[in-house]
Amino acid sequence: MSEALSRTMEIRKHVVETDRGVVAAQHRQAAEAGAEALRAGGDAVDAAVACSFVLGVLEPWMSGPAGGGAALHWRADTGRAHALNFGMRAPAALRIEDFPLSGEGVADDLFPWDRVVEDRNVMGARAVAVPALVDGVEAAHRRWGRMPWAELVAPAIAAARRGLAIDWYAALIIAGATRDLARDPDAAALFLTGGQWPRAFSWAVGTEDRLDQSRMADSLDILAREGAAALHGGDLGAALARDVRDKGGYLGLDDLARNRARFETPLAVPYRDALFHVMPGLTAGPTFARAMEDLAAETLSGPDSACPAYARALIAAYRDRLGGMGADGEISAAPGSTTHFSVVDRAGNMVAHTQTLLSLFGARVVSPATGLLLNNGIMWFDPVQGRPNSLGPDRPCLMNVCPALGHAGGRRFALGAAGGRKIVGAVTQLASFLTDFGMDLEAAFARPRIDVSGTDRIIADDRIPGATLDELRMVAPVTVTRKSILPYPFACPSGVLQEATRRSGVTEPTSAWGDAVAEQD
């Protein structure tokens, strides 16, 4: 924890409440785009389409059309949950021999894999996996959307035409990645000014730098007119694949045509008097399910005293994940590149949607023909062969995403978070706060949490009482830290909740751009 951080500053957010719909997202303008779709008569899915695309423009280092993810959908009329997987996978032409181990210890990005020569699995075109985000958003819209597709993509096109305005937060994010972005001429041209990070808005000078996202706007315009087919087999996809190959990667148009979103049966997770639905398969859903199973056997007398139980349950769940699914522990200081939003409409339909490029700025490579920042999904794979999640061609990526739907005590809610391996711990604790202790969203999101991202240590909020910290130290070594705006020591969640005809939404209090926005008259 930085010794310079204030010890007296408090950061809180008010919960938005309404009898209409709510969108809670990591960028306020994306939430506004979703809420506007609701106001225009759209379904929660329509709001999700608008929110997803705007996030890709205004948080380009977190997600975008060249990424992937997963979503849970709740349909109020049928009382059913649906899981939608739009995860990435390795290109078919990937060559394992192109990723030799360097023998220089472990990588210093999200996962402490054995280091690969030139960090090829982390940065550059070889790190690019096959995206499926646009197809995932469209698949839900085809099934439940009410508004025209092009109308929902339009806010993102307009935002890209304007270009992302650089405030202090954007400048800080870009500054932290400047060295890596400078390696790719197209990434440097998009994000840097004269080889340096752009200037933040200054009241004294009155200047404002904006990113030139006009090429991305053109690509979004194609997607608005042609839909996901433009990327998964059309000319836009061909241009993207060609750019990746020209930069030394493997992505092919056939890969894009094959990697499509798919509906799956969600995992139903009973917990005391509650029921949760999460993603199955190569996501954090099974890890959440295991943690809740162990937590159900614990007696929880209060949210502070529950911390050791949370730690035990998450450590056991990670032991299963690491042994069977193959992802090693995360480097807690490394920034992740993920965004989550949650939606509820006035009919009670809900969406918990997580989308990602994986690392912050993904592969740190931009496709010049499309203006899209590329993912580095290949980093999800273990570069050492013979392990459960070893790198290989045409293999699905193991994701950390954990969108969740829950129902307890007459309340229904949608949750999720950004933050890599920190996600599942945050969702687990929020689920417990809402069900075990009957908290509302404001209380649940304001509560101090712990982070367990593996099996050997605990990160604890310094607001947790000393006696509880002592109990945590009996479970595993503890590092105490203070929540800050950047870097995030914990995950960054967003959630919505419905009780009778009242609906509410909130985002992580320390998220500088995140907000919940209610549907207006």
Coordinates of C-alpha atoms in Angstrom, one line a residue:
M1 CA 0.0 0.0 0.0
S2 CA 1.3 3.4 -0.9
E3 CA 2.4 5.4 2.2
A4 CA 1.3 8.6 0.5
L5 CA -2.4 7.7 0.3
S6 CA -4.8 9.7 2.5
R7 CA -6.0 7.8 5.5
T8 CA -9.1 10.0 6.0
M9 CA -10.6 10.2 2.6
E10 CA -13.9 8.4 2.1
I11 CA -15.4 7.6 -1.3
R12 CA -19.1 6.6 -1.6
K13 CA -21.7 6.4 -4.3
H14 CA -25.4 6.8 -4.0
V15 CA -27.6 4.0 -5.3
V16 CA -30.0 4.9 -8.1
E17 CA -33.6 3.9 -7.4
T18 CA -36.6 3.9 -9.7
D19 CA -39.8 2.1 -10.6
R20 CA -38.4 1.9 -14.2
G21 CA -35.2 0.3 -15.5
V22 CA -31.5 0.9 -14.5
V23 CA -28.2 0.3 -16.1
A24 CA -25.0 0.1 -14.0
A25 CA -21.7 0.3 -16.0
Q26 CA -18.1 1.3 -15.6
H27 CA -18.6 4.4 -17.7
R28 CA -21.4 6.8 -17.1
Q29 CA -22.0 7.6 -20.8
A30 CA -22.3 3.9 -21.6
A31 CA -24.9 3.5 -18.9
E32 CA -26.7 6.6 -20.2
A33 CA -26.8 5.0 -23.7
G34 CA -28.3 1.9 -22.2
A35 CA -30.9 3.8 -20.2
E36 CA -31.9 5.8 -23.3
A37 CA -32.6 2.5 -25.0
L38 CA -34.9 1.6 -22.1
R39 CA -36.6 5.0 -22.3
A40 CA -37.2 4.4 -26.0
G41 CA -39.1 1.2 -25.2
G42 CA -36.2 -1.2 -25.5
D43 CA -35.7 -4.5 -23.6
A44 CA -32.9 -5.0 -21.2
V45 CA -31.1 -6.7 -24.1
D46 CA -31.4 -3.6 -26.2
A47 CA -29.9 -1.6 -23.4
A48 CA -27.1 -4.1 -23.2
V49 CA -26.3 -3.7 -26.9
A50 CA -26.0 0.1 -26.7
C51 CA -24.0 -0.1 -23.4
S52 CA -21.6 -2.7 -24.8
F53 CA -20.7 -0.8 -27.9
V54 CA -20.3 2.5 -26.1
L55 CA -18.0 0.9 -23.5
G56 CA -15.8 -0.3 -26.4
V57 CA -15.4 3.3 -27.5
L58 CA -15.0 5.1 -24.2
E59 CA -13.1 2.4 -22.3
P60 CA -11.1 1.1 -25.4
W61 CA -8.3 -0.3 -23.2
M62 CA -10.8 -2.5 -21.3
S63 CA -12.9 -4.1 -24.0
G64 CA -14.2 -3.7 -27.6
P65 CA -15.4 -5.5 -30.7
A66 CA -12.1 -7.4 -30.9
G67 CA -12.6 -9.0 -27.5
G68 CA -14.9 -11.6 -25.9
G69 CA -16.8 -12.4 -22.7
A70 CA -20.0 -13.9 -21.3
A71 CA -23.4 -12.9 -20.1
L72 CA -26.3 -14.2 -18.0
H73 CA -29.8 -13.2 -19.1
W74 CA -32.9 -13.4 -17.0
R75 CA -36.3 -13.5 -18.8
A76 CA -39.1 -12.4 -16.5
D77 CA -41.9 -13.8 -18.6
T78 CA -40.6 -17.4 -18.6
G79 CA -38.8 -17.3 -15.3
R80 CA -35.7 -18.7 -16.9
A81 CA -32.0 -17.9 -16.9
H82 CA -29.8 -18.2 -20.0
A83 CA -26.0 -18.3 -20.3
L84 CA -24.4 -16.8 -23.3
N85 CA -20.7 -17.6 -24.0
F86 CA -18.8 -15.4 -26.4
G87 CA -15.4 -16.3 -25.3
M88 CA -12.2 -16.2 -27.3
R89 CA -10.1 -19.1 -28.7
A90 CA -6.7 -19.7 -30.1
P91 CA -6.4 -19.4 -33.9
A92 CA -6.1 -22.7 -35.8
A93 CA -2.8 -21.6 -37.3
L94 CA -1.1 -20.9 -34.0
R95 CA 2.3 -22.7 -33.7
I96 CA 3.4 -23.8 -30.3
E97 CA 7.0 -23.7 -31.3
D98 CA 6.7 -19.9 -31.8
F99 CA 6.4 -19.5 -28.0
P100 CA 9.7 -20.9 -26.6
L101 CA 10.3 -20.3 -22.9
S102 CA 13.0 -17.7 -22.2
G103 CA 14.2 -19.2 -18.9
E104 CA 14.0 -15.7 -17.4
G105 CA 11.6 -16.4 -14.6
V106 CA 7.9 -15.5 -14.8
A107 CA 6.0 -13.0 -16.9
D108 CA 5.0 -9.7 -15.2
D109 CA 1.5 -9.3 -16.6
L110 CA -1.7 -10.9 -15.2
F111 CA -0.5 -14.5 -14.8
P112 CA 2.9 -15.7 -13.5
W113 CA 3.4 -18.1 -16.3
D114 CA 7.0 -19.1 -17.2
R115 CA 8.2 -16.3 -19.3
V116 CA 8.1 -16.6 -23.1
V117 CA 10.7 -15.2 -25.4
E118 CA 9.9 -11.5 -26.2
D119 CA 6.6 -11.9 -24.2
R120 CA 5.0 -13.1 -27.4
N121 CA 2.0 -14.5 -25.5
V122 CA 1.4 -11.2 -23.8
M123 CA 2.1 -8.5 -26.3
G124 CA 2.1 -8.2 -30.1
A125 CA 0.1 -9.9 -32.9
R126 CA 0.9 -13.5 -31.8
A127 CA -1.0 -12.9 -28.6
V128 CA -4.2 -12.1 -30.4
A129 CA -7.0 -14.7 -30.0
V130 CA -10.2 -15.0 -32.0
P131 CA -12.8 -12.6 -30.7
A132 CA -16.6 -13.2 -30.4
L133 CA -18.0 -10.2 -28.5
V134 CA -20.0 -8.7 -31.4
D135 CA -21.6 -12.0 -32.2
G136 CA -22.5 -12.5 -28.5
V137 CA -24.2 -9.2 -28.3
E138 CA -26.1 -9.8 -31.6
A139 CA -27.1 -13.3 -30.5
A140 CA -29.0 -12.0 -27.5
H141 CA -30.5 -9.2 -29.6
R142 CA -31.8 -11.6 -32.2
R143 CA -33.6 -13.6 -29.6
W144 CA -35.0 -10.8 -27.4
G145 CA -34.3 -7.4 -28.8
R146 CA -37.1 -5.0 -29.7
M147 CA -35.2 -2.0 -31.2
P148 CA -33.5 -1.9 -34.5
W149 CA -29.8 -3.1 -34.3
A150 CA -28.4 0.0 -36.1
E151 CA -30.2 2.3 -33.8
L152 CA -28.5 0.7 -30.8
V153 CA -25.0 0.9 -32.4
A154 CA -25.5 4.5 -33.3
P155 CA -24.5 6.0 -29.9
A156 CA -21.1 4.3 -30.1
I157 CA -20.6 5.5 -33.7
A158 CA -21.3 9.1 -32.5
A159 CA -19.0 8.7 -29.6
A160 CA -16.2 7.4 -31.8
R161 CA -16.7 10.3 -34.3
R162 CA -16.2 12.7 -31.4
G163 CA -13.2 10.8 -30.1
L164 CA -12.5 10.0 -26.5
A165 CA -11.9 13.1 -24.4
I166 CA -8.8 12.9 -22.3
D167 CA -9.4 13.6 -18.6
W168 CA -7.0 12.9 -15.8
Y169 CA -8.2 9.3 -15.5
A170 CA -7.7 8.5 -19.2
A171 CA -4.3 10.3 -19.2
L172 CA -3.2 8.2 -16.2
I173 CA -4.3 4.9 -17.8
I174 CA -2.6 5.7 -21.1
A175 CA 0.6 7.0 -19.3
G176 CA 0.9 3.7 -17.5
A177 CA 1.0 1.8 -20.8
T178 CA 3.0 4.3 -22.9
R179 CA 6.1 2.2 -23.2
D180 CA 4.2 -0.8 -24.5
L181 CA 1.9 1.2 -26.8
A182 CA 4.9 2.8 -28.4
R183 CA 6.1 -0.6 -29.8
D184 CA 3.2 -0.7 -32.3
P185 CA 3.0 2.3 -34.7
D186 CA -0.7 2.0 -35.0
A187 CA -1.3 1.9 -31.2
A188 CA 1.1 4.8 -30.8
A189 CA -0.8 6.8 -33.4
L190 CA -4.1 6.2 -31.7
F191 CA -3.2 6.6 -28.0
L192 CA -0.1 8.7 -27.9
T193 CA 0.9 12.3 -28.8
G194 CA 4.4 12.7 -30.1
G195 CA 5.4 9.4 -28.5
Q196 CA 4.0 10.5 -25.1
W197 CA 0.7 10.2 -23.3
P198 CA -1.9 12.8 -24.3
R199 CA -2.6 15.9 -22.1
A200 CA -5.5 15.8 -19.6
F201 CA -8.0 18.6 -19.7
S202 CA -6.8 21.6 -17.8
W203 CA -9.1 24.3 -16.4
A204 CA -6.1 26.7 -16.4
V205 CA -5.3 26.3 -20.0
G206 CA -8.7 25.2 -21.4
T207 CA -7.2 22.6 -23.7
E208 CA -8.6 19.2 -24.4
D209 CA -7.0 16.3 -26.3
R210 CA -9.2 13.7 -27.9
L211 CA -8.3 10.3 -29.4
D212 CA -8.9 10.1 -33.1
Q213 CA -11.3 7.1 -33.3
S214 CA -12.6 7.9 -36.7
R215 CA -11.4 4.6 -38.2
M216 CA -13.1 2.7 -35.4
A217 CA -16.3 4.8 -36.1
D218 CA -16.1 3.5 -39.7
S219 CA -15.9 -0.1 -38.5
L220 CA -18.8 0.4 -36.1
D221 CA -20.8 1.9 -39.0
I222 CA -20.2 -1.3 -41.0
L223 CA -21.3 -3.4 -38.0
A224 CA -24.5 -1.3 -37.6
R225 CA -25.4 -2.0 -41.2
E226 CA -24.2 -5.6 -41.6
G227 CA -24.2 -7.0 -38.1
A228 CA -21.8 -9.5 -36.7
A229 CA -21.5 -11.2 -40.1
A230 CA -19.3 -8.4 -41.2
L231 CA -16.7 -9.5 -38.7
H232 CA -17.3 -13.2 -38.7
G233 CA -16.8 -13.9 -42.3
G234 CA -17.2 -10.6 -44.0
D235 CA -15.0 -7.8 -45.3
L236 CA -14.4 -6.2 -41.9
G237 CA -13.2 -9.6 -40.5
A238 CA -11.0 -10.1 -43.5
A239 CA -9.4 -6.7 -43.0
L240 CA -8.9 -7.4 -39.3
A241 CA -7.4 -10.9 -40.0
R242 CA -5.1 -9.4 -42.6
D243 CA -3.8 -6.8 -40.2
V244 CA -3.1 -9.3 -37.5
R245 CA -1.2 -11.6 -40.0
D246 CA 0.7 -8.6 -41.4
K247 CA 2.0 -7.9 -37.9
G248 CA 3.1 -11.6 -37.4
G249 CA -0.1 -13.1 -35.8
Y250 CA -2.2 -16.1 -36.8
L251 CA -5.8 -14.8 -37.0
G252 CA -7.7 -16.0 -40.1
L253 CA -11.1 -15.2 -41.6
D254 CA -12.0 -18.9 -41.1
D255 CA -11.2 -18.5 -37.3
L256 CA -13.6 -15.6 -37.1
A257 CA -16.3 -17.5 -39.1
R258 CA -16.0 -20.5 -36.7
N259 CA -15.8 -18.8 -33.3
R260 CA -19.4 -17.8 -32.7
A261 CA -21.4 -17.1 -29.5
R262 CA -23.4 -20.0 -28.1
F263 CA -26.2 -20.3 -25.6
E264 CA -25.5 -22.7 -22.8
T265 CA -27.4 -24.1 -19.8
P266 CA -26.3 -22.0 -16.8
L267 CA -25.1 -23.5 -13.6
A268 CA -27.8 -23.4 -11.0
V269 CA -26.2 -22.8 -7.5
P270 CA -28.5 -23.3 -4.5
Y271 CA -27.3 -21.5 -1.4
R272 CA -29.3 -21.6 1.8
D273 CA -32.6 -19.9 0.8
A274 CA -31.2 -18.4 -2.3
L275 CA -30.6 -19.5 -5.9
F276 CA -27.8 -18.3 -8.2
H277 CA -27.2 -18.8 -11.9
V278 CA -23.7 -18.5 -13.3
M279 CA -21.7 -19.4 -16.4
P280 CA -20.6 -23.0 -16.9
G281 CA -17.5 -24.3 -18.5
L282 CA -14.2 -22.4 -18.9
T283 CA -15.2 -19.4 -16.8
A284 CA -15.2 -18.5 -13.1
G285 CA -18.7 -19.8 -12.7
P286 CA -17.7 -23.3 -11.5
T287 CA -15.3 -21.6 -9.0
F288 CA -18.1 -19.5 -7.7
A289 CA -20.3 -22.6 -7.3
R290 CA -17.6 -24.4 -5.3
A291 CA -17.0 -21.4 -3.1
M292 CA -20.7 -21.0 -2.3
E293 CA -21.0 -24.8 -1.6
D294 CA -18.3 -24.5 1.0
L295 CA -19.7 -21.3 2.4
A296 CA -23.1 -22.9 2.9
A297 CA -21.5 -25.2 5.5
E298 CA -20.2 -22.2 7.5
T299 CA -22.1 -20.4 10.2
L300 CA -22.0 -16.6 9.5
S301 CA -22.8 -14.4 12.4
G302 CA -21.9 -11.1 10.7
P303 CA -20.2 -9.6 7.7
D304 CA -16.9 -8.9 9.5
S305 CA -16.7 -12.2 11.3
A306 CA -17.6 -13.9 8.0
C307 CA -14.3 -12.9 6.4
P308 CA -12.4 -16.0 7.5
A309 CA -15.2 -18.2 6.1
Y310 CA -15.0 -16.3 2.8
A311 CA -11.2 -16.9 2.7
R312 CA -11.5 -20.6 3.4
A313 CA -14.2 -21.1 0.8
L314 CA -12.3 -19.2 -1.9
I315 CA -9.0 -20.9 -1.2
A316 CA -10.7 -24.3 -1.5
A317 CA -12.4 -23.2 -4.7
Y318 CA -9.1 -21.9 -6.2
R319 CA -7.4 -25.1 -5.3
D320 CA -10.0 -26.9 -7.5
R321 CA -9.6 -24.3 -10.3
L322 CA -5.9 -24.4 -10.4
G323 CA -5.7 -28.2 -10.3
G324 CA -8.5 -28.9 -12.8
M325 CA -8.8 -25.8 -15.0
G326 CA -5.2 -24.9 -15.1
A327 CA -4.8 -21.2 -14.5
D328 CA -2.1 -20.3 -12.1
G329 CA -2.3 -17.5 -9.6
E330 CA -2.6 -13.9 -10.7
I331 CA -0.1 -11.1 -10.2
S332 CA -2.1 -8.8 -8.0
A333 CA -0.3 -5.6 -9.1
A334 CA -1.0 -6.2 -12.9
P335 CA -4.0 -4.3 -14.3
G336 CA -6.7 -6.3 -16.0
S337 CA -8.7 -5.2 -19.0
T338 CA -12.3 -6.1 -18.4
T339 CA -15.6 -4.2 -17.9
H340 CA -18.9 -5.4 -16.5
F341 CA -22.4 -3.9 -16.6
S342 CA -25.7 -5.0 -15.2
V343 CA -29.2 -4.1 -16.5
V344 CA -32.8 -4.4 -15.3
D345 CA -35.8 -3.2 -17.3
R346 CA -39.2 -2.2 -16.1
A347 CA -40.5 -5.7 -16.9
G348 CA -37.9 -7.3 -14.7
N349 CA -35.7 -8.7 -17.4
M350 CA -32.0 -8.7 -16.4
V351 CA -28.6 -8.9 -18.0
A352 CA -25.2 -9.4 -16.2
H353 CA -22.6 -8.9 -18.9
T354 CA -18.8 -9.0 -18.8
Q355 CA -16.6 -8.2 -21.8
T356 CA -12.8 -8.1 -22.0
L357 CA -9.6 -7.7 -23.9
L358 CA -7.8 -9.6 -21.0
S359 CA -4.8 -7.3 -20.2
L360 CA -5.0 -3.5 -20.0
F361 CA -4.8 -2.5 -23.7
G362 CA -4.9 -6.2 -24.7
A363 CA -2.0 -7.0 -27.0
R364 CA -1.1 -3.3 -27.2
V365 CA -1.6 -3.6 -31.0
V366 CA -4.1 -1.8 -33.1
S367 CA -5.5 -3.0 -36.4
P368 CA -4.9 0.0 -38.8
A369 CA -7.7 -1.0 -41.3
T370 CA -10.4 -1.3 -38.6
G371 CA -9.1 1.1 -35.8
L372 CA -9.7 -1.7 -33.2
L373 CA -7.5 -2.4 -30.3
L374 CA -6.7 -6.1 -30.2
N375 CA -7.1 -8.6 -27.4
N376 CA -4.2 -10.7 -25.9
G377 CA -6.3 -13.8 -25.2
I378 CA -3.4 -16.1 -25.9
M379 CA -2.1 -15.1 -22.4
W380 CA -4.8 -17.1 -20.8
F381 CA -3.0 -20.3 -21.8
D382 CA -0.1 -21.8 -19.9
P383 CA 2.9 -21.8 -22.2
V384 CA 4.3 -25.0 -20.6
Q385 CA 3.0 -28.1 -22.3
G386 CA 1.3 -31.0 -20.6
R387 CA -0.8 -29.0 -18.2
P388 CA -4.6 -28.7 -18.0
N389 CA -4.6 -25.3 -19.8
S390 CA -1.6 -25.6 -22.0
L391 CA -1.3 -23.4 -25.1
G392 CA -2.4 -25.0 -28.4
P393 CA -4.1 -24.2 -31.7
D394 CA -7.9 -23.9 -31.9
R395 CA -8.4 -24.2 -28.1
P396 CA -11.0 -22.2 -26.1
C397 CA -9.6 -19.7 -23.7
L398 CA -10.1 -20.1 -19.9
M399 CA -11.8 -16.9 -18.8
N400 CA -12.0 -15.3 -15.3
V401 CA -15.4 -13.7 -16.0
C402 CA -18.3 -14.4 -13.5
P403 CA -21.5 -12.6 -14.4
A404 CA -24.2 -13.9 -12.0
L405 CA -28.0 -13.8 -11.4
G406 CA -29.4 -14.3 -7.9
H407 CA -32.8 -14.6 -6.2
A408 CA -33.4 -14.5 -2.5
G409 CA -36.1 -13.2 -0.1
G410 CA -38.3 -11.8 -2.8
R411 CA -35.4 -9.9 -4.4
R412 CA -33.7 -10.6 -7.7
F413 CA -30.3 -9.2 -8.7
A414 CA -27.6 -9.2 -11.4
L415 CA -24.0 -8.9 -10.5
G416 CA -20.5 -9.1 -12.0
A417 CA -17.2 -7.4 -11.8
A418 CA -14.0 -6.5 -13.6
G419 CA -10.6 -7.3 -12.2
G420 CA -9.2 -10.6 -13.6
R421 CA -8.8 -13.3 -10.9
K422 CA -10.2 -10.9 -8.3
I423 CA -13.7 -11.1 -9.9
V424 CA -15.0 -14.3 -8.4
G425 CA -14.0 -13.3 -4.8
A426 CA -15.9 -10.0 -5.2
V427 CA -19.0 -11.7 -6.6
T428 CA -19.0 -14.4 -3.9
Q429 CA -18.8 -11.8 -1.1
L430 CA -21.4 -9.5 -2.6
A431 CA -23.7 -12.5 -3.1
S432 CA -23.3 -13.4 0.6
F433 CA -23.8 -9.7 1.7
L434 CA -27.1 -9.6 -0.2
T435 CA -28.4 -13.0 0.9
D436 CA -26.9 -13.9 4.3
F437 CA -27.2 -10.4 5.7
G438 CA -30.1 -8.9 3.7
M439 CA -28.0 -5.8 2.7
D440 CA -29.2 -3.4 0.1
L441 CA -26.9 -2.6 -2.8
E442 CA -25.5 0.5 -1.2
A443 CA -24.5 -1.3 2.0
A444 CA -23.2 -4.3 0.1
F445 CA -21.0 -2.3 -2.3
A446 CA -19.7 -0.1 0.5
R447 CA -18.6 -3.0 2.7
P448 CA -14.9 -3.7 3.0
R449 CA -13.9 -7.0 1.2
I450 CA -11.0 -9.4 1.1
D451 CA -9.4 -10.7 -2.1
V452 CA -8.4 -14.3 -2.5
S453 CA -7.0 -14.9 -6.0
G454 CA -5.2 -18.1 -5.4
T455 CA -4.4 -20.5 -2.5
D456 CA -1.5 -18.8 -0.7
R457 CA -2.4 -15.3 0.5
I458 CA -5.2 -12.8 1.3
I459 CA -5.5 -9.1 0.5
A460 CA -7.6 -7.3 3.1
D461 CA -9.2 -3.9 3.2
D462 CA -7.8 -1.9 6.1
R463 CA -11.3 -1.1 7.3
I464 CA -11.7 -4.7 8.4
P465 CA -11.4 -4.9 12.3
G466 CA -8.1 -5.9 13.7
A467 CA -9.6 -9.0 15.5
T468 CA -10.9 -10.2 12.1
L469 CA -7.5 -9.6 10.5
D470 CA -6.0 -11.8 13.2
E471 CA -8.4 -14.6 12.3
L472 CA -7.6 -14.2 8.6
R473 CA -3.9 -14.6 9.4
M474 CA -4.7 -18.0 10.8
V475 CA -6.1 -19.0 7.3
A476 CA -3.3 -17.6 5.1
P477 CA -0.8 -14.7 5.1
V478 CA -2.5 -11.3 4.9
T479 CA -1.6 -8.1 3.2
V480 CA -3.6 -5.1 4.4
T481 CA -4.3 -2.3 1.9
R482 CA -6.5 0.7 1.4
K483 CA -8.9 1.0 -1.4
S484 CA -7.9 3.5 -4.0
I485 CA -9.1 4.8 -7.4
L486 CA -6.0 3.5 -9.1
P487 CA -4.6 0.9 -9.0
Y488 CA -7.5 -1.2 -7.9
P489 CA -6.5 -3.6 -5.1
F490 CA -9.9 -5.3 -5.4
A491 CA -12.3 -6.1 -8.2
C492 CA -14.6 -3.4 -9.7
P493 CA -18.2 -4.7 -9.5
S494 CA -21.5 -3.3 -10.9
G495 CA -25.0 -4.5 -10.0
V496 CA -28.7 -4.0 -10.2
L497 CA -31.5 -5.3 -7.9
Q498 CA -35.3 -5.6 -8.1
E499 CA -37.6 -5.8 -5.1
A500 CA -41.3 -5.7 -6.0
T501 CA -41.6 -2.7 -8.4
R502 CA -38.5 -0.9 -7.1
R503 CA -35.3 -1.3 -9.0
S504 CA -31.8 0.0 -8.0
G505 CA -28.3 0.0 -9.4
V506 CA -24.8 0.9 -8.3
T507 CA -21.1 0.6 -9.3
E508 CA -17.9 0.2 -7.4
P509 CA -17.5 3.4 -5.3
T510 CA -13.8 3.9 -6.3
S511 CA -14.5 3.5 -10.0
A512 CA -13.8 7.0 -11.4
W513 CA -16.1 6.7 -14.4
G514 CA -18.6 4.1 -13.3
D515 CA -22.2 5.0 -12.5
A516 CA -25.7 3.7 -12.5
V517 CA -28.3 5.5 -14.6
A518 CA -32.1 5.2 -14.3
E519 CA -34.5 5.1 -17.3
Q520 CA -36.1 8.6 -17.5
D521 CA -39.7 9.4 -18.5

